[in-house]
mmCIF file of C-alpha atoms and ligand atoms in Angstrom:
data_model
loop_
_atom_site.group_PDB
_atom_site.id
_atom_site.type_symbol
_atom_site.label_atom_id
_atom_site.label_comp_id
_atom_site.label_asym_id
_atom_site.label_seq_id
_atom_site.Cartn_x
_atom_site.Cartn_y
_atom_site.Cartn_z
ATOM 1 C CA MET A 1179 -161.304 -149.332 161.830
ATOM 2 C CA LYS A 1180 -162.948 -147.875 165.147
ATOM 3 C CA ASN A 1181 -162.651 -143.914 164.919
ATOM 4 C CA VAL A 1182 -161.386 -143.614 161.771
ATOM 5 C CA GLU A 1183 -163.507 -142.761 158.526
ATOM 6 C CA PHE A 1184 -162.550 -142.311 155.032
ATOM 7 C CA LYS A 1185 -164.907 -139.785 153.094
ATOM 8 C CA LYS A 1186 -165.578 -138.560 149.271
ATOM 9 C CA PHE A 1187 -166.592 -134.971 149.721
ATOM 10 C CA ASN A 1188 -169.204 -133.625 147.104
ATOM 11 C CA THR A 1189 -168.002 -131.845 144.798
ATOM 12 C CA TYR A 1190 -169.293 -129.178 142.527
ATOM 13 C CA TYR A 1191 -167.570 -129.210 138.613
ATOM 14 C CA ASP A 1192 -167.850 -127.469 135.432
ATOM 15 C CA LYS A 1193 -165.504 -126.213 132.533
ATOM 16 C CA TYR A 1194 -164.623 -123.602 135.615
ATOM 17 C CA GLY A 1195 -162.463 -126.553 136.933
ATOM 18 C CA LYS A 1196 -163.612 -128.267 141.305
ATOM 19 C CA LEU A 1197 -165.691 -127.128 144.470
ATOM 20 C CA SER A 1198 -165.217 -129.120 147.784
ATOM 21 C CA PRO A 1199 -167.089 -127.826 150.389
ATOM 22 C CA ILE A 1200 -166.867 -129.068 154.126
ATOM 23 C CA GLU A 1201 -168.747 -127.980 156.716
ATOM 24 C CA GLY A 1202 -168.413 -127.964 160.322
ATOM 25 C CA GLU A 1203 -170.931 -130.333 162.371
ATOM 26 C CA ASP A 1204 -171.747 -131.404 158.394
ATOM 27 C CA THR A 1205 -169.680 -133.590 155.937
ATOM 28 C CA ILE A 1206 -167.392 -134.302 159.508
ATOM 29 C CA PRO A 1207 -168.661 -134.504 162.134
ATOM 30 C CA PHE A 1208 -167.385 -132.356 164.780
ATOM 31 C CA ALA A 1209 -167.198 -128.442 165.000
ATOM 32 C CA ILE A 1210 -163.935 -126.682 162.974
ATOM 33 C CA LYS A 1211 -161.750 -124.430 165.950
ATOM 34 C CA ARG A 1212 -158.537 -124.928 164.121
ATOM 35 C CA VAL A 1213 -156.929 -125.148 160.527
ATOM 36 C CA TYR A 1214 -153.403 -126.070 160.228
ATOM 37 C CA TYR A 1215 -151.612 -127.321 157.122
ATOM 38 C CA ILE A 1216 -148.278 -129.583 156.758
ATOM 39 C CA TYR A 1217 -146.322 -129.020 153.141
ATOM 40 C CA GLU A 1218 -142.259 -128.730 151.849
ATOM 41 C CA VAL A 1219 -142.214 -131.716 153.517
ATOM 42 C CA GLU A 1220 -139.143 -133.890 152.198
ATOM 43 C CA GLU A 1221 -140.125 -137.499 150.721
ATOM 44 C CA ASN A 1222 -138.162 -139.824 152.647
ATOM 45 C CA VAL A 1223 -140.028 -138.040 156.055
ATOM 46 C CA ARG A 1224 -141.843 -139.831 158.374
ATOM 47 C CA ARG A 1225 -143.659 -136.928 161.308
ATOM 48 C CA GLY A 1226 -146.390 -137.696 163.454
ATOM 49 C CA PHE A 1227 -145.998 -140.649 166.011
ATOM 50 C CA HIS A 1228 -148.389 -138.918 168.072
ATOM 51 C CA SER A 1229 -152.591 -140.199 169.508
ATOM 52 C CA HIS A 1230 -154.846 -137.245 170.627
ATOM 53 C CA LYS A 1231 -157.700 -137.867 173.893
ATOM 54 C CA ASN A 1232 -159.603 -135.933 172.394
ATOM 55 C CA LEU A 1233 -158.658 -134.325 169.519
ATOM 56 C CA GLU A 1234 -160.589 -135.071 166.526
ATOM 57 C CA GLN A 1235 -159.595 -134.509 163.329
ATOM 58 C CA ALA A 1236 -159.984 -133.999 159.618
ATOM 59 C CA LEU A 1237 -157.350 -134.453 156.852
ATOM 60 C CA ILE A 1238 -157.347 -133.461 153.184
ATOM 61 C CA CYS A 1239 -154.560 -134.093 150.765
ATOM 62 C CA VAL A 1240 -155.675 -130.854 148.570
ATOM 63 C CA HIS A 1241 -151.997 -131.651 146.563
ATOM 64 C CA GLY A 1242 -149.984 -133.963 145.920
ATOM 65 C CA SER A 1243 -150.520 -137.443 147.864
ATOM 66 C CA VAL A 1244 -149.212 -138.906 151.216
ATOM 67 C CA LYS A 1245 -149.766 -142.425 153.194
ATOM 68 C CA ILE A 1246 -151.443 -142.180 156.813
ATOM 69 C CA LEU A 1247 -150.259 -145.740 158.492
ATOM 70 C CA LEU A 1248 -153.373 -145.787 161.461
ATOM 71 C CA LYS A 1249 -153.013 -147.687 163.881
ATOM 72 C CA THR A 1250 -154.142 -149.264 167.911
ATOM 73 C CA PRO A 1251 -153.207 -152.380 169.870
ATOM 74 C CA GLU A 1252 -156.244 -153.891 167.737
ATOM 75 C CA GLU A 1253 -156.040 -152.298 164.366
ATOM 76 C CA GLU A 1254 -153.489 -151.061 161.562
ATOM 77 C CA GLN A 1255 -154.731 -149.255 158.014
ATOM 78 C CA ILE A 1256 -152.590 -147.482 155.915
ATOM 79 C CA ILE A 1257 -155.021 -145.100 153.569
ATOM 80 C CA THR A 1258 -153.229 -142.652 150.789
ATOM 81 C CA LEU A 1259 -154.438 -139.527 149.886
ATOM 82 C CA ASP A 1260 -154.413 -138.247 147.065
ATOM 83 C CA ASN A 1261 -157.478 -136.654 146.029
ATOM 84 C CA PRO A 1262 -158.603 -133.187 147.107
ATOM 85 C CA SER A 1263 -162.058 -134.407 147.107
ATOM 86 C CA GLU A 1264 -161.650 -136.753 149.447
ATOM 87 C CA GLY A 1265 -160.685 -136.515 153.566
ATOM 88 C CA LEU A 1266 -159.810 -139.095 156.665
ATOM 89 C CA TYR A 1267 -161.710 -138.753 159.756
ATOM 90 C CA ILE A 1268 -159.630 -139.253 162.611
ATOM 91 C CA GLY A 1269 -160.982 -139.350 166.306
ATOM 92 C CA PRO A 1270 -159.430 -139.704 169.638
ATOM 93 C CA ASP A 1271 -156.531 -142.671 170.685
ATOM 94 C CA ILE A 1272 -155.435 -143.146 167.469
ATOM 95 C CA TRP A 1273 -151.931 -143.920 166.939
ATOM 96 C CA ARG A 1274 -150.784 -141.782 163.835
ATOM 97 C CA GLU A 1275 -148.062 -141.475 161.031
ATOM 98 C CA MET A 1276 -147.504 -140.029 158.334
ATOM 99 C CA TYR A 1277 -145.289 -140.746 155.416
ATOM 100 C CA ASP A 1278 -144.189 -141.015 151.555
ATOM 101 C CA PHE A 1279 -145.535 -137.353 150.955
ATOM 102 C CA GLN A 1280 -145.151 -137.008 146.791
ATOM 103 C CA ASP A 1281 -145.264 -134.166 144.558
ATOM 104 C CA SER A 1282 -144.849 -130.965 146.958
ATOM 105 C CA ALA A 1283 -147.771 -132.239 148.976
ATOM 106 C CA VAL A 1284 -150.001 -130.096 151.130
ATOM 107 C CA LEU A 1285 -152.028 -131.858 153.745
ATOM 108 C CA LEU A 1286 -154.571 -129.998 155.415
ATOM 109 C CA VAL A 1287 -155.939 -131.084 158.913
ATOM 110 C CA LEU A 1288 -159.560 -129.832 160.335
ATOM 111 C CA ALA A 1289 -159.091 -129.891 163.757
ATOM 112 C CA SER A 1290 -162.171 -129.942 166.986
ATOM 113 C CA GLU A 1291 -160.420 -128.265 169.461
ATOM 114 C CA HIS A 1292 -157.296 -125.157 169.812
ATOM 115 C CA TYR A 1293 -153.731 -126.797 170.177
ATOM 116 C CA ASN A 1294 -153.374 -128.320 173.240
ATOM 117 C CA ILE A 1295 -149.924 -130.028 173.618
ATOM 118 C CA ASP A 1296 -151.697 -132.157 177.201
ATOM 119 C CA ASP A 1297 -154.100 -134.071 174.138
ATOM 120 C CA TYR A 1298 -151.205 -135.481 172.426
ATOM 121 C CA ILE A 1299 -150.110 -138.470 173.834
ATOM 122 C CA ARG A 1300 -146.569 -139.199 171.900
ATOM 123 C CA GLY A 1301 -144.277 -142.523 172.143
ATOM 124 C CA TYR A 1302 -146.297 -145.603 171.017
ATOM 125 C CA ASP A 1303 -145.098 -147.824 174.561
ATOM 126 C CA GLU A 1304 -146.784 -144.752 176.412
ATOM 127 C CA TYR A 1305 -149.842 -144.728 173.712
ATOM 128 C CA GLU A 1306 -150.229 -148.328 174.431
ATOM 129 C CA LYS A 1307 -150.851 -148.593 178.384
ATOM 130 C CA TYR A 1308 -152.810 -145.460 178.132
ATOM 131 C CA TYR A 1309 -154.635 -147.822 175.632
ATOM 132 C CA LYS A 1310 -155.088 -150.614 177.293
ATOM 133 C CA GLU A 1311 -156.092 -148.686 180.313
ATOM 134 C CA LYS A 1312 -158.279 -146.933 179.338
ATOM 135 C CA PHE A 1313 -160.524 -149.966 176.951
ATOM 136 C CA LYS A 1314 -160.297 -152.202 180.224
ATOM 137 C CA LYS A 1315 -161.623 -149.286 182.869
ATOM 138 C CA LYS A 1316 -164.345 -149.486 179.846
ATOM 139 C CA GLU A 1317 -165.053 -152.980 179.592
ATOM 140 C CA LYS A 1318 -166.214 -153.628 183.035
HETATM 141 P P1 TYD B 2830 -145.947 -131.671 165.415
HETATM 142 O O1 TYD B 2830 -147.294 -132.821 166.336
HETATM 143 O O2 TYD B 2830 -144.263 -132.526 166.297
HETATM 144 O O3 TYD B 2830 -146.076 -132.168 164.309
HETATM 145 P P2 TYD B 2830 -146.547 -133.980 163.652
HETATM 146 O O4 TYD B 2830 -147.680 -134.336 164.727
HETATM 147 O O5 TYD B 2830 -146.903 -133.648 162.165
HETATM 148 O O6 TYD B 2830 -145.154 -134.212 163.705
HETATM 149 O O7 TYD B 2830 -145.378 -130.068 165.285
HETATM 150 C C1 TYD B 2830 -144.137 -129.452 164.663
HETATM 151 C C2 TYD B 2830 -144.998 -127.905 165.379
HETATM 152 O O8 TYD B 2830 -146.023 -126.826 165.440
HETATM 153 C C3 TYD B 2830 -144.018 -128.236 166.868
HETATM 154 O O9 TYD B 2830 -143.471 -127.195 167.524
HETATM 155 C C4 TYD B 2830 -145.878 -127.550 167.821
HETATM 156 C C5 TYD B 2830 -146.492 -126.530 166.566
HETATM 157 N N1 TYD B 2830 -147.588 -127.291 166.085
HETATM 158 C C6 TYD B 2830 -147.998 -125.369 166.602
HETATM 159 O O10 TYD B 2830 -148.151 -124.311 167.324
HETATM 160 N N2 TYD B 2830 -150.102 -125.950 166.296
HETATM 161 C C7 TYD B 2830 -150.472 -126.577 166.083
HETATM 162 O O11 TYD B 2830 -151.221 -126.720 165.816
HETATM 163 C C8 TYD B 2830 -150.074 -128.056 165.939
HETATM 164 C C9 TYD B 2830 -150.137 -129.038 165.218
HETATM 165 C C10 TYD B 2830 -148.442 -128.073 165.537
#
């Protein structure tokens, strides 16, 4: 779907284990300004429920597994992240929900901007309104 890309990272491995490097503006399309990680999430918890106006992110499940629901008024996709050598790029204007955190999942998030509460759109109705308004204008 648009503004979303699932990516396999180059991974180096030998008898000592595996290593997956990620370089900003190379492996992922943006310079990394912020890193956070979500962990110790109970299996029945669902979180996210927002979209971003400008923020770009890359999600990597560095341990365990987690499902990501991605949604726009036109498309919907569910991606399972369960491999530290894979990442999910999510650009602006995509609604996301994260759920089914399994096996002590640790979800690492790389972000293109510092934390900015004004970049969030929370509530699906508000998101849908914002999206339709934004893309209606662009079509003209
Ligand atoms: P929240 O946005 O609710 O997480 P999720 O999108 O996974 O549901 O964030 C939880 C709390 O963490 C909230 O109080 C805001 C804070 N927070 C920061 O201070 N900095 C950050 O970079 C992020 C992502 C969250």
